[in-house]
Amino acid sequence: MFGGFFPPLAKAPDFPENFEWINTDEPLNFSKLKGNVVVLDFWTCCCINCMHTLPVLAQLGENTEVNQLCS
């Protein structure tokens, strides 16, 4: 159905070594995240639509085992 519509999958580059992390005790890389559900949510505190997603993300966290969800 979508053949040729999407570009072929490519491996994402790893995070820079000096990347500043928050909400984690150690730097992350893709080998540490492999096998987990990874949620990337980009938002700002002044975006009302972004703030409306917070309860949904909280519910996702409650319905997912902690060791399987990386956010």
PDB file of C-alpha atoms in Angstrom:
ATOM      1  CA  MET A   1       0.000   0.000   0.000  1.00  0.00           C
ATOM      2  CA  PHE A   2       2.725   2.481   0.933  1.00  0.00           C
ATOM      3  CA  GLY A   3       5.527   0.894  -1.075  1.00  0.00           C
ATOM      4  CA  GLY A   4       7.995   3.557  -2.139  1.00  0.00           C
ATOM      5  CA  PHE A   5       6.205   6.251  -0.124  1.00  0.00           C
ATOM      6  CA  PHE A   6       8.459   6.123   2.933  1.00  0.00           C
ATOM      7  CA  PRO A   7      12.242   6.176   2.683  1.00  0.00           C
ATOM      8  CA  PRO A   8      14.064   2.987   3.703  1.00  0.00           C
ATOM      9  CA  LEU A   9      14.768   2.670   7.424  1.00  0.00           C
ATOM     10  CA  ALA A  10      18.183   3.812   8.558  1.00  0.00           C
ATOM     11  CA  LYS A  11      19.943   3.372  11.872  1.00  0.00           C
ATOM     12  CA  ALA A  12      19.711   6.538  13.966  1.00  0.00           C
ATOM     13  CA  PRO A  13      23.039   8.011  15.079  1.00  0.00           C
ATOM     14  CA  ASP A  14      23.863   7.555  18.743  1.00  0.00           C
ATOM     15  CA  PHE A  15      23.665  10.479  21.140  1.00  0.00           C
ATOM     16  CA  PRO A  16      26.763  12.707  21.455  1.00  0.00           C
ATOM     17  CA  GLU A  17      29.140  11.707  24.249  1.00  0.00           C
ATOM     18  CA  ASN A  18      28.865  15.121  25.958  1.00  0.00           C
ATOM     19  CA  PHE A  19      25.044  15.268  25.683  1.00  0.00           C
ATOM     20  CA  GLU A  20      23.413  16.788  28.783  1.00  0.00           C
ATOM     21  CA  TRP A  21      20.735  14.474  30.224  1.00  0.00           C
ATOM     22  CA  ILE A  22      17.959  15.149  32.717  1.00  0.00           C
ATOM     23  CA  ASN A  23      15.821  12.616  34.608  1.00  0.00           C
ATOM     24  CA  THR A  24      18.473   9.915  34.401  1.00  0.00           C
ATOM     25  CA  ASP A  25      21.461   8.969  36.551  1.00  0.00           C
ATOM     26  CA  GLU A  26      23.707   8.038  33.646  1.00  0.00           C
ATOM     27  CA  PRO A  27      24.044   8.821  29.943  1.00  0.00           C
ATOM     28  CA  LEU A  28      21.844   6.755  27.644  1.00  0.00           C
ATOM     29  CA  ASN A  29      22.615   5.131  24.335  1.00  0.00           C
ATOM     30  CA  PHE A  30      20.638   3.001  21.933  1.00  0.00           C
ATOM     31  CA  SER A  31      22.136  -0.280  23.142  1.00  0.00           C
ATOM     32  CA  LYS A  32      20.818   0.486  26.671  1.00  0.00           C
ATOM     33  CA  LEU A  33      17.373   1.356  25.264  1.00  0.00           C
ATOM     34  CA  LYS A  34      17.054  -1.638  22.942  1.00  0.00           C
ATOM     35  CA  GLY A  35      14.046  -3.788  23.793  1.00  0.00           C
ATOM     36  CA  ASN A  36      12.264  -0.983  25.683  1.00  0.00           C
ATOM     37  CA  VAL A  37       9.409   1.271  24.691  1.00  0.00           C
ATOM     38  CA  VAL A  38      10.920   4.726  24.156  1.00  0.00           C
ATOM     39  CA  VAL A  39       8.635   7.760  24.254  1.00  0.00           C
ATOM     40  CA  LEU A  40      10.007  11.011  22.872  1.00  0.00           C
ATOM     41  CA  ASP A  41       7.739  13.935  23.602  1.00  0.00           C
ATOM     42  CA  PHE A  42       8.884  17.400  22.567  1.00  0.00           C
ATOM     43  CA  TRP A  43       6.906  20.239  24.108  1.00  0.00           C
ATOM     44  CA  THR A  44       7.176  23.644  25.725  1.00  0.00           C
ATOM     45  CA  CYS A  45       5.600  24.930  28.920  1.00  0.00           C
ATOM     46  CA  CYS A  46       3.766  27.696  27.031  1.00  0.00           C
ATOM     47  CA  CYS A  47       2.020  25.305  24.591  1.00  0.00           C
ATOM     48  CA  ILE A  48      -1.489  24.452  25.810  1.00  0.00           C
ATOM     49  CA  ASN A  49      -1.778  21.487  23.442  1.00  0.00           C
ATOM     50  CA  CYS A  50       1.514  20.124  24.769  1.00  0.00           C
ATOM     51  CA  MET A  51       0.253  20.368  28.350  1.00  0.00           C
ATOM     52  CA  HIS A  52      -2.873  18.415  27.405  1.00  0.00           C
ATOM     53  CA  THR A  53      -0.682  15.414  26.543  1.00  0.00           C
ATOM     54  CA  LEU A  54       0.728  15.139  30.089  1.00  0.00           C
ATOM     55  CA  PRO A  55      -2.207  13.116  31.499  1.00  0.00           C
ATOM     56  CA  VAL A  56      -1.980  10.742  28.530  1.00  0.00           C
ATOM     57  CA  LEU A  57       1.737  10.228  29.131  1.00  0.00           C
ATOM     58  CA  ALA A  58       1.092   9.682  32.852  1.00  0.00           C
ATOM     59  CA  GLN A  59      -1.547   7.065  32.034  1.00  0.00           C
ATOM     60  CA  LEU A  60       0.846   5.365  29.632  1.00  0.00           C
ATOM     61  CA  GLY A  61       3.416   5.207  32.413  1.00  0.00           C
ATOM     62  CA  GLU A  62       0.880   3.714  34.827  1.00  0.00           C
ATOM     63  CA  ASN A  63      -0.182   1.057  32.338  1.00  0.00           C
ATOM     64  CA  THR A  64       3.356   0.034  31.392  1.00  0.00           C
ATOM     65  CA  GLU A  65       5.861  -1.789  33.523  1.00  0.00           C
ATOM     66  CA  VAL A  66       8.512   0.679  34.679  1.00  0.00           C
ATOM     67  CA  ASN A  67      11.336  -1.443  33.308  1.00  0.00           C
ATOM     68  CA  GLN A  68       9.777  -1.403  29.835  1.00  0.00           C
ATOM     69  CA  LEU A  69       9.083   2.316  29.450  1.00  0.00           C
ATOM     70  CA  CYS A  70      11.763   4.890  28.806  1.00  0.00           C
ATOM     71  CA  SER A  71      10.532   8.447  28.546  1.00  0.00           C
TER      72      SER A  71
END
